[in-house]
PDB file of C-alpha atoms (C1' of nucleotides) in Angstrom:
ATOM      1  CA  UNK C   1      26.752  45.754   7.788  1.00 89.00           C
ATOM      2  CA  UNK C   2      30.165  43.728   8.059  1.00 87.00           C
ATOM      3  CA  UNK C   3      28.949  41.315  10.577  1.00 92.00           C
ATOM      4  CA  UNK C   4      25.602  40.795   8.794  1.00 91.00           C
ATOM      5  CA  UNK C   5      26.808  40.830   5.206  1.00 91.00           C
ATOM      6  CA  UNK C   6      29.065  38.011   6.440  1.00 92.00           C
ATOM      7  CA  UNK C   7      26.811  36.022   7.977  1.00 90.00           C
ATOM      8  CA  UNK C   8      24.436  36.432   5.267  1.00 92.00           C
ATOM      9  CA  UNK C   9      26.952  35.176   2.741  1.00 94.00           C
ATOM     10  CA  UNK C  10      27.445  32.308   5.234  1.00 90.00           C
ATOM     11  CA  UNK C  11      23.786  30.875   5.004  1.00 91.00           C
ATOM     12  CA  UNK C  12      23.743  31.643   1.257  1.00 92.00           C
ATOM     13  CA  UNK C  13      26.786  29.476   0.650  1.00 89.00           C
ATOM     14  CA  UNK C  14      25.288  26.311   2.789  1.00 90.00           C
ATOM     15  CA  UNK C  15      22.307  26.921   1.046  1.00 89.00           C
ATOM     16  CA  UNK C  16      20.057  28.866   3.897  1.00 89.00           C
ATOM     17  CA  UNK C  17      18.455  31.103   1.834  1.00 93.00           C
ATOM     18  CA  UNK C  18      16.078  32.314   3.692  1.00 92.00           C
ATOM     19  CA  UNK C  19      17.748  32.896   6.615  1.00 90.00           C
ATOM     20  CA  UNK C  20      20.542  34.331   4.064  1.00 94.00           C
ATOM     21  CA  UNK C  21      17.451  36.849   2.885  1.00 87.00           C
ATOM     22  CA  UNK C  22      16.546  37.517   6.583  1.00 89.00           C
ATOM     23  CA  UNK C  23      19.848  38.601   7.832  1.00 94.00           C
ATOM     24  CA  UNK C  24      20.206  40.621   4.404  1.00 91.00           C
ATOM     25  CA  UNK C  25      17.009  42.351   5.008  1.00 83.00           C
ATOM     26  CA  UNK C  26      17.715  43.454   8.396  1.00 93.00           C
ATOM     27  CA  UNK C  27      20.897  45.356   7.258  1.00 93.00           C
ATOM     28  CA  UNK C  28      20.860  49.174   7.764  1.00 92.00           C
ATOM     29  CA  UNK C  29      21.826  49.231   4.028  1.00 91.00           C
ATOM     30  CA  UNK C  30      22.830  46.545   1.780  1.00 91.00           C
ATOM     31  CA  UNK C  31      25.683  47.373  -0.775  1.00 96.00           C
ATOM     32  CA  UNK C  32      26.625  45.804  -3.263  1.00 97.00           C
ATOM     33  CA  UNK C  33      28.926  42.953  -1.706  1.00 97.00           C
ATOM     34  CA  UNK C  34      25.686  42.037   0.032  1.00 97.00           C
ATOM     35  CA  UNK C  35      23.616  42.097  -2.914  1.00 97.00           C
ATOM     36  CA  UNK C  36      26.310  39.944  -4.812  1.00 97.00           C
ATOM     37  CA  UNK C  37      26.518  37.503  -1.534  1.00 97.00           C
ATOM     38  CA  UNK C  38      22.568  36.899  -1.467  1.00 97.00           C
ATOM     39  CA  UNK C  39      22.405  36.366  -5.158  1.00 98.00           C
ATOM     40  CA  UNK C  40      25.251  33.754  -5.489  1.00 97.00           C
ATOM     41  CA  UNK C  41      23.616  31.865  -2.973  1.00 97.00           C
ATOM     42  CA  UNK C  42      20.325  31.872  -4.800  1.00 97.00           C
ATOM     43  CA  UNK C  43      22.471  31.070  -8.497  1.00 97.00           C
ATOM     44  CA  UNK C  44      24.239  28.076  -6.724  1.00 96.00           C
ATOM     45  CA  UNK C  45      21.061  26.486  -5.140  1.00 96.00           C
ATOM     46  CA  UNK C  46      18.813  26.438  -7.707  1.00 95.00           C
ATOM     47  CA  UNK C  47      17.140  29.537  -7.249  1.00 97.00           C
ATOM     48  CA  UNK C  48      18.007  31.525 -10.136  1.00 97.00           C
ATOM     49  CA  UNK C  49      14.888  32.942 -10.573  1.00 97.00           C
ATOM     50  CA  UNK C  50      15.066  34.869  -7.170  1.00 97.00           C
ATOM     51  CA  UNK C  51      18.481  35.771  -8.456  1.00 98.00           C
ATOM     52  CA  UNK C  52      16.785  37.460 -11.451  1.00 98.00           C
ATOM     53  CA  UNK C  53      14.205  38.908  -9.116  1.00 98.00           C
ATOM     54  CA  UNK C  54      16.977  40.995  -7.301  1.00 98.00           C
ATOM     55  CA  UNK C  55      18.503  42.246 -10.440  1.00 98.00           C
ATOM     56  CA  UNK C  56      15.300  43.842 -11.231  1.00 97.00           C
ATOM     57  CA  UNK C  57      15.117  45.007  -7.739  1.00 97.00           C
ATOM     58  CA  UNK C  58      18.247  46.741  -8.636  1.00 97.00           C
ATOM     59  CA  UNK C  59      17.596  47.724 -11.939  1.00 96.00           C
ATOM     60  CA  UNK C  60      14.000  49.411 -10.049  1.00 96.00           C
ATOM     61  CA  UNK C  61      16.186  51.493  -7.889  1.00 96.00           C
ATOM     62  CA  UNK C  62      18.500  52.676 -10.568  1.00 96.00           C
ATOM     63  CA  UNK C  63      21.682  51.120  -9.160  1.00 97.00           C
ATOM     64  CA  UNK C  64      24.154  49.562 -11.813  1.00 96.00           C
ATOM     65  CA  UNK C  65      25.454  46.252 -11.549  1.00 97.00           C
ATOM     66  CA  UNK C  66      29.110  45.593 -11.229  1.00 97.00           C
ATOM     67  CA  UNK C  67      31.125  42.908 -12.800  1.00 97.00           C
ATOM     68  CA  UNK C  68      30.497  40.171  -9.827  1.00 98.00           C
ATOM     69  CA  UNK C  69      27.046  40.901  -9.576  1.00 98.00           C
ATOM     70  CA  UNK C  70      27.021  40.673 -13.576  1.00 98.00           C
ATOM     71  CA  UNK C  71      28.877  37.023 -12.709  1.00 98.00           C
ATOM     72  CA  UNK C  72      26.075  35.678 -10.447  1.00 98.00           C
ATOM     73  CA  UNK C  73      23.306  37.309 -12.666  1.00 98.00           C
ATOM     74  CA  UNK C  74      24.851  35.468 -15.927  1.00 98.00           C
ATOM     75  CA  UNK C  75      25.209  32.443 -14.151  1.00 98.00           C
ATOM     76  CA  UNK C  76      21.084  32.626 -12.878  1.00 98.00           C
ATOM     77  CA  UNK C  77      20.335  33.271 -16.760  1.00 98.00           C
ATOM     78  CA  UNK C  78      22.278  29.695 -17.660  1.00 97.00           C
ATOM     79  CA  UNK C  79      20.951  27.852 -15.242  1.00 97.00           C
ATOM     80  CA  UNK C  80      17.084  28.741 -15.689  1.00 97.00           C
ATOM     81  CA  UNK C  81      17.312  29.328 -19.219  1.00 97.00           C
ATOM     82  CA  UNK C  82      16.616  32.680 -19.069  1.00 97.00           C
ATOM     83  CA  UNK C  83      18.610  33.644 -22.591  1.00 98.00           C
ATOM     84  CA  UNK C  84      16.726  37.134 -23.382  1.00 98.00           C
ATOM     85  CA  UNK C  85      17.566  38.347 -19.804  1.00 98.00           C
ATOM     86  CA  UNK C  86      20.998  37.106 -20.533  1.00 98.00           C
ATOM     87  CA  UNK C  87      21.434  39.020 -24.005  1.00 98.00           C
ATOM     88  CA  UNK C  88      19.998  42.099 -22.283  1.00 98.00           C
ATOM     89  CA  UNK C  89      22.769  41.702 -19.512  1.00 98.00           C
ATOM     90  CA  UNK C  90      25.110  41.070 -22.249  1.00 98.00           C
ATOM     91  CA  UNK C  91      24.423  44.368 -24.095  1.00 98.00           C
ATOM     92  CA  UNK C  92      24.318  46.369 -20.516  1.00 97.00           C
ATOM     93  CA  UNK C  93      27.956  44.677 -19.579  1.00 98.00           C
ATOM     94  CA  UNK C  94      29.157  46.398 -22.542  1.00 97.00           C
ATOM     95  CA  UNK C  95      27.742  49.606 -22.044  1.00 97.00           C
ATOM     96  CA  UNK C  96      29.144  49.495 -18.858  1.00 96.00           C
ATOM     97  CA  UNK C  97      32.511  48.527 -20.124  1.00 96.00           C
ATOM     98  CA  UNK C  98      32.860  45.364 -18.667  1.00 97.00           C
ATOM     99  CA  UNK C  99      33.340  42.854 -21.392  1.00 94.00           C
ATOM    100  CA  UNK C 100      37.080  42.719 -20.834  1.00 94.00           C
ATOM    101  CA  UNK C 101      36.527  41.828 -17.315  1.00 96.00           C
ATOM    102  CA  UNK C 102      37.721  37.843 -17.419  1.00 96.00           C
ATOM    103  CA  UNK C 103      35.235  36.760 -15.046  1.00 97.00           C
ATOM    104  CA  UNK C 104      32.292  38.567 -17.048  1.00 98.00           C
ATOM    105  CA  UNK C 105      33.465  37.222 -20.294  1.00 97.00           C
ATOM    106  CA  UNK C 106      33.570  33.336 -19.370  1.00 97.00           C
ATOM    107  CA  UNK C 107      30.730  33.510 -17.824  1.00 98.00           C
ATOM    108  CA  UNK C 108      28.981  35.047 -20.775  1.00 98.00           C
ATOM    109  CA  UNK C 109      30.177  32.042 -22.684  1.00 98.00           C
ATOM    110  CA  UNK C 110      28.798  29.815 -20.176  1.00 98.00           C
ATOM    111  CA  UNK C 111      25.689  31.378 -19.690  1.00 98.00           C
ATOM    112  CA  UNK C 112      24.776  31.103 -23.426  1.00 98.00           C
ATOM    113  CA  UNK C 113      26.074  27.386 -23.543  1.00 98.00           C
ATOM    114  CA  UNK C 114      24.044  26.622 -21.135  1.00 98.00           C
ATOM    115  CA  UNK C 115      21.273  28.217 -22.479  1.00 98.00           C
ATOM    116  CA  UNK C 116      21.464  26.026 -25.421  1.00 97.00           C
ATOM    117  CA  UNK C 117      22.964  28.335 -28.093  1.00 98.00           C
ATOM    118  CA  UNK C 118      26.548  26.963 -28.501  1.00 98.00           C
ATOM    119  CA  UNK C 119      26.455  28.966 -31.510  1.00 97.00           C
ATOM    120  CA  UNK C 120      26.584  32.559 -29.488  1.00 98.00           C
ATOM    121  CA  UNK C 121      28.706  30.720 -27.219  1.00 98.00           C
ATOM    122  CA  UNK C 122      31.398  29.880 -29.924  1.00 98.00           C
ATOM    123  CA  UNK C 123      30.615  33.746 -31.110  1.00 98.00           C
ATOM    124  CA  UNK C 124      31.216  35.368 -28.038  1.00 98.00           C
ATOM    125  CA  UNK C 125      34.863  33.314 -27.261  1.00 98.00           C
ATOM    126  CA  UNK C 126      35.706  33.703 -30.853  1.00 98.00           C
ATOM    127  CA  UNK C 127      35.423  37.723 -30.176  1.00 97.00           C
ATOM    128  CA  UNK C 128      37.374  37.737 -26.860  1.00 97.00           C
ATOM    129  CA  UNK C 129      40.454  39.692 -27.031  1.00 93.00           C
ATOM    130  CA  UNK C 130      42.066  37.935 -24.187  1.00 92.00           C
ATOM    131  CA  UNK C 131      41.048  34.258 -23.732  1.00 96.00           C
ATOM    132  CA  UNK C 132      41.750  32.494 -20.460  1.00 95.00           C
ATOM    133  CA  UNK C 133      41.652  28.954 -19.539  1.00 95.00           C
ATOM    134  CA  UNK C 134      38.132  29.087 -18.131  1.00 97.00           C
ATOM    135  CA  UNK C 135      36.868  30.689 -21.109  1.00 97.00           C
ATOM    136  CA  UNK C 136      38.529  27.924 -23.063  1.00 98.00           C
ATOM    137  CA  UNK C 137      37.124  25.321 -20.582  1.00 98.00           C
ATOM    138  CA  UNK C 138      33.512  26.645 -20.175  1.00 98.00           C
ATOM    139  CA  UNK C 139      33.102  26.275 -24.322  1.00 98.00           C
ATOM    140  CA  UNK C 140      34.918  22.895 -24.781  1.00 98.00           C
ATOM    141  CA  UNK C 141      32.683  21.477 -21.665  1.00 98.00           C
ATOM    142  CA  UNK C 142      29.571  22.992 -23.076  1.00 98.00           C
ATOM    143  CA  UNK C 143      30.369  20.744 -26.210  1.00 98.00           C
ATOM    144  CA  UNK C 144      31.284  17.398 -24.251  1.00 98.00           C
ATOM    145  CA  UNK C 145      28.173  17.750 -22.373  1.00 97.00           C
ATOM    146  CA  UNK C 146      25.947  18.244 -25.555  1.00 97.00           C
ATOM    147  CA  UNK C 147      27.727  14.806 -27.050  1.00 97.00           C
ATOM    148  CA  UNK C 148      29.503  17.188 -29.560  1.00 97.00           C
ATOM    149  CA  UNK C 149      32.727  14.971 -29.225  1.00 97.00           C
ATOM    150  CA  UNK C 150      34.106  16.670 -32.882  1.00 97.00           C
ATOM    151  CA  UNK C 151      33.874  20.267 -31.518  1.00 98.00           C
ATOM    152  CA  UNK C 152      35.340  19.089 -28.093  1.00 98.00           C
ATOM    153  CA  UNK C 153      38.620  17.785 -30.220  1.00 98.00           C
ATOM    154  CA  UNK C 154      38.563  20.400 -32.459  1.00 98.00           C
ATOM    155  CA  UNK C 155      38.966  22.839 -29.725  1.00 98.00           C
ATOM    156  CA  UNK C 156      41.535  21.422 -27.860  1.00 98.00           C
ATOM    157  CA  UNK C 157      43.655  20.618 -30.950  1.00 97.00           C
ATOM    158  CA  UNK C 158      43.035  24.790 -31.610  1.00 98.00           C
ATOM    159  CA  UNK C 159      43.984  25.618 -27.994  1.00 97.00           C
ATOM    160  CA  UNK C 160      47.464  23.356 -28.759  1.00 96.00           C
ATOM    161  CA  UNK C 161      47.875  25.149 -31.628  1.00 97.00           C
ATOM    162  CA  UNK C 162      47.301  28.766 -29.645  1.00 96.00           C
ATOM    163  CA  UNK C 163      50.093  27.500 -27.112  1.00 94.00           C
ATOM    164  CA  UNK C 164      47.874  27.395 -24.544  1.00 94.00           C
ATOM    165  CA  UNK C 165      48.215  24.309 -21.748  1.00 94.00           C
ATOM    166  CA  UNK C 166      45.241  22.441 -21.096  1.00 95.00           C
ATOM    167  CA  UNK C 167      44.602  22.204 -17.552  1.00 96.00           C
ATOM    168  CA  UNK C 168      42.834  19.131 -15.393  1.00 96.00           C
ATOM    169  CA  UNK C 169      39.152  20.512 -16.159  1.00 97.00           C
ATOM    170  CA  UNK C 170      40.076  20.629 -20.018  1.00 97.00           C
ATOM    171  CA  UNK C 171      41.143  16.948 -19.889  1.00 98.00           C
ATOM    172  CA  UNK C 172      37.374  16.284 -18.220  1.00 98.00           C
ATOM    173  CA  UNK C 173      36.074  17.576 -20.912  1.00 98.00           C
ATOM    174  CA  UNK C 174      38.062  15.742 -23.466  1.00 98.00           C
ATOM    175  CA  UNK C 175      38.136  12.800 -21.407  1.00 98.00           C
ATOM    176  CA  UNK C 176      34.220  12.905 -21.482  1.00 98.00           C
ATOM    177  CA  UNK C 177      34.200  13.349 -25.233  1.00 98.00           C
ATOM    178  CA  UNK C 178      36.327  10.333 -25.661  1.00 98.00           C
ATOM    179  CA  UNK C 179      33.931   8.124 -23.384  1.00 96.00           C
ATOM    180  CA  UNK C 180      30.640   9.222 -25.625  1.00 95.00           C
ATOM    181  CA  UNK C 181      32.466   8.760 -28.814  1.00 96.00           C
ATOM    182  CA  UNK C 182      33.740   5.415 -27.578  1.00 96.00           C
ATOM    183  CA  UNK C 183      37.422   6.559 -28.529  1.00 97.00           C
ATOM    184  CA  UNK C 184      39.279   4.133 -25.887  1.00 97.00           C
ATOM    185  CA  UNK C 185      42.883   4.450 -27.121  1.00 97.00           C
ATOM    186  CA  UNK C 186      42.896   8.497 -27.507  1.00 97.00           C
ATOM    187  CA  UNK C 187      41.525   8.266 -23.973  1.00 98.00           C
ATOM    188  CA  UNK C 188      44.321   6.471 -22.655  1.00 97.00           C
ATOM    189  CA  UNK C 189      46.381   8.431 -24.583  1.00 97.00           C
ATOM    190  CA  UNK C 190      45.058  11.626 -22.847  1.00 96.00           C
ATOM    191  CA  UNK C 191      44.970  10.304 -19.322  1.00 97.00           C
ATOM    192  CA  UNK C 192      48.840   9.352 -19.759  1.00 96.00           C
ATOM    193  CA  UNK C 193      49.406  12.844 -20.943  1.00 95.00           C
ATOM    194  CA  UNK C 194      47.704  14.612 -18.371  1.00 95.00           C
ATOM    195  CA  UNK C 195      49.370  12.765 -15.722  1.00 94.00           C
ATOM    196  CA  UNK C 196      52.471  13.435 -17.078  1.00 93.00           C
ATOM    197  CA  UNK C 197      51.972  17.174 -17.606  1.00 90.00           C
ATOM    198  CA  UNK C 198      49.409  18.062 -15.077  1.00 89.00           C
ATOM    199  CA  UNK C 199      51.446  18.142 -11.251  1.00 87.00           C
ATOM    200  CA  UNK C 200      48.119  17.830  -9.001  1.00 87.00           C
ATOM    201  CA  UNK C 201      46.593  15.521 -11.473  1.00 83.00           C
ATOM    202  CA  UNK C 202      44.638  12.942 -12.035  1.00 95.00           C
ATOM    203  CA  UNK C 203      41.686  13.489  -9.973  1.00 96.00           C
ATOM    204  CA  UNK C 204      38.845  11.789  -9.040  1.00 96.00           C
ATOM    205  CA  UNK C 205      36.869  13.253 -11.910  1.00 96.00           C
ATOM    206  CA  UNK C 206      39.481  12.125 -14.340  1.00 97.00           C
ATOM    207  CA  UNK C 207      39.649   8.577 -13.073  1.00 98.00           C
ATOM    208  CA  UNK C 208      35.481   8.471 -13.478  1.00 97.00           C
ATOM    209  CA  UNK C 209      36.156   9.662 -17.127  1.00 97.00           C
ATOM    210  CA  UNK C 210      38.485   6.641 -17.726  1.00 97.00           C
ATOM    211  CA  UNK C 211      36.799   3.898 -15.864  1.00 97.00           C
ATOM    212  CA  UNK C 212      33.526   5.446 -17.678  1.00 97.00           C
ATOM    213  CA  UNK C 213      35.044   4.908 -21.035  1.00 97.00           C
ATOM    214  CA  UNK C 214      36.608   1.627 -20.280  1.00 97.00           C
ATOM    215  CA  UNK C 215      33.339   0.001 -18.873  1.00 96.00           C
ATOM    216  CA  UNK C 216      31.346   1.523 -21.717  1.00 95.00           C
ATOM    217  CA  UNK C 217      33.424   0.043 -24.420  1.00 95.00           C
ATOM    218  CA  UNK C 218      32.700  -3.481 -22.852  1.00 95.00           C
ATOM    219  CA  UNK C 219      36.299  -3.879 -20.960  1.00 96.00           C
ATOM    220  CA  UNK C 220      34.970  -4.307 -17.539  1.00 96.00           C
ATOM    221  CA  UNK C 221      37.766  -5.934 -15.994  1.00 96.00           C
ATOM    222  CA  UNK C 222      40.040  -3.134 -17.078  1.00 96.00           C
ATOM    223  CA  UNK C 223      37.742  -0.476 -15.298  1.00 97.00           C
ATOM    224  CA  UNK C 224      37.375  -2.586 -12.224  1.00 96.00           C
ATOM    225  CA  UNK C 225      41.355  -3.094 -12.229  1.00 96.00           C
ATOM    226  CA  UNK C 226      41.537   0.779 -12.775  1.00 97.00           C
ATOM    227  CA  UNK C 227      38.882   0.891  -9.507  1.00 96.00           C
ATOM    228  CA  UNK C 228      41.007  -1.131  -7.236  1.00 96.00           C
ATOM    229  CA  UNK C 229      44.666   0.507  -8.402  1.00 95.00           C
ATOM    230  CA  UNK C 230      43.481   4.160  -8.303  1.00 96.00           C
ATOM    231  CA  UNK C 231      45.554   6.017  -5.726  1.00 95.00           C
ATOM    232  CA  UNK C 232      42.290   8.571  -4.937  1.00 94.00           C
ATOM    233  CA  UNK C 233      39.111   7.330  -2.850  1.00 93.00           C
ATOM    234  CA  UNK C 234      36.958   6.260  -5.264  1.00 91.00           C
ATOM    235  CA  UNK C 235      33.165   7.719  -4.880  1.00 92.00           C
TER     236      UNK C 235
ATOM    237  C1'   G V   1      59.895  39.198  -1.179  1.00 94.88           C
ATOM    238  C1'   G V   2      55.761  36.492   1.077  1.00 94.88           C
ATOM    239  C1'   A V   3      50.598  36.109   3.460  1.00 94.88           C
ATOM    240  C1'   U V   4      46.098  38.168   4.051  1.00 94.88           C
ATOM    241  C1'   C V   5      42.981  41.854   3.576  1.00 94.88           C
ATOM    242  C1'   G V   6      33.731  40.605   3.710  1.00 94.88           C
ATOM    243  C1'   A V   7      30.568  39.300  -2.591  1.00 94.88           C
ATOM    244  C1'   U V   8      31.749  36.780  -8.390  1.00 94.88           C
ATOM    245  C1'   G V   9      33.854  32.519 -13.483  1.00 94.88           C
ATOM    246  C1'   U V  10      35.283  26.947 -16.056  1.00 94.88           C
ATOM    247  C1'   U V  11      35.003  20.218 -14.891  1.00 94.88           C
ATOM    248  C1'   A V  12      33.006  13.853 -14.538  1.00 94.88           C
ATOM    249  C1'   U V  13      29.468   8.862 -13.345  1.00 94.88           C
ATOM    250  C1'   A V  14      23.691   4.830 -14.088  1.00 94.88           C
ATOM    251  C1'   G V  15      18.658   5.831 -12.665  1.00 94.88           C
TER     252        G V  15
END
RNA sequence: GGAUCGAUGUUAUAG
C-alpha cells in the first residue's frame, strides 16, 4: 500500500494522471492519503472535474472527507468555477468542525475568490477567528488579479493596522496592484520596503512586477536598467 | 535541543 500509494503520488505530481489513477486502482484498498494524492494531482493539472468525480464517489461510498481532501476539493471547485459545489463543501466542512483548520479556511477564501465571488471570499475571511498569512494573501491576491487595486491597498493597510507582517507573497500582490493602477512611486516604495524587511526577497516575481510597472508607465529605460541589474536570473 | 517520519493552502509577466 505504501509503495503503491507513493508511486501514484509521484505520477500525480508529475501530471501523469492516467498512470497515477491506474496505480491507485491497483491498490488493495485506497485509503484517504491515496485518495488525496490522486485528487490533488487532478486539481493541480487542470482536471478539477476529475477531482470532483472522486468526491462524488467518496460520498456514494459514505466516506467523509477530511481536511486534506476538502483542501484539494476546494481547489478543484475554484479552478472549474464550481461555486455551487464549493458552497456545498463549505456547509459540509462546517458540520464536520473543520472551519477552524487554517489550510481549510484559507482554501475556502481562495475558492470563493477563484469562482469570482469576492463578496463571499471577503465574508468568509472577515469571519475567520484566526487570520493567518495565507488567508490574507489569498484575498489580497484575488483583488489584485481582478484589478481592484483600491481593495488591495485597503486590505494591505488593514493588515498593517492589525500588526500583521506582509510577506513576500503579499508584496507581489501589492506591486501588481501598483502596476495596474499606474502608481510608480508607490511601487518603488513597496519594493524598497520589502527589500529591507524581507530577508529572502525580492524574488523573481517582485522584479517582474517592478519591471512591468516601469514599462507600462513609459519608463522603459528604467525597466531595462532593472533587468540588467537584477541579481536573479531573468526569466 | 534539532532533523525526519506516504496526502492538503496564498503570489508575477505580452499574445
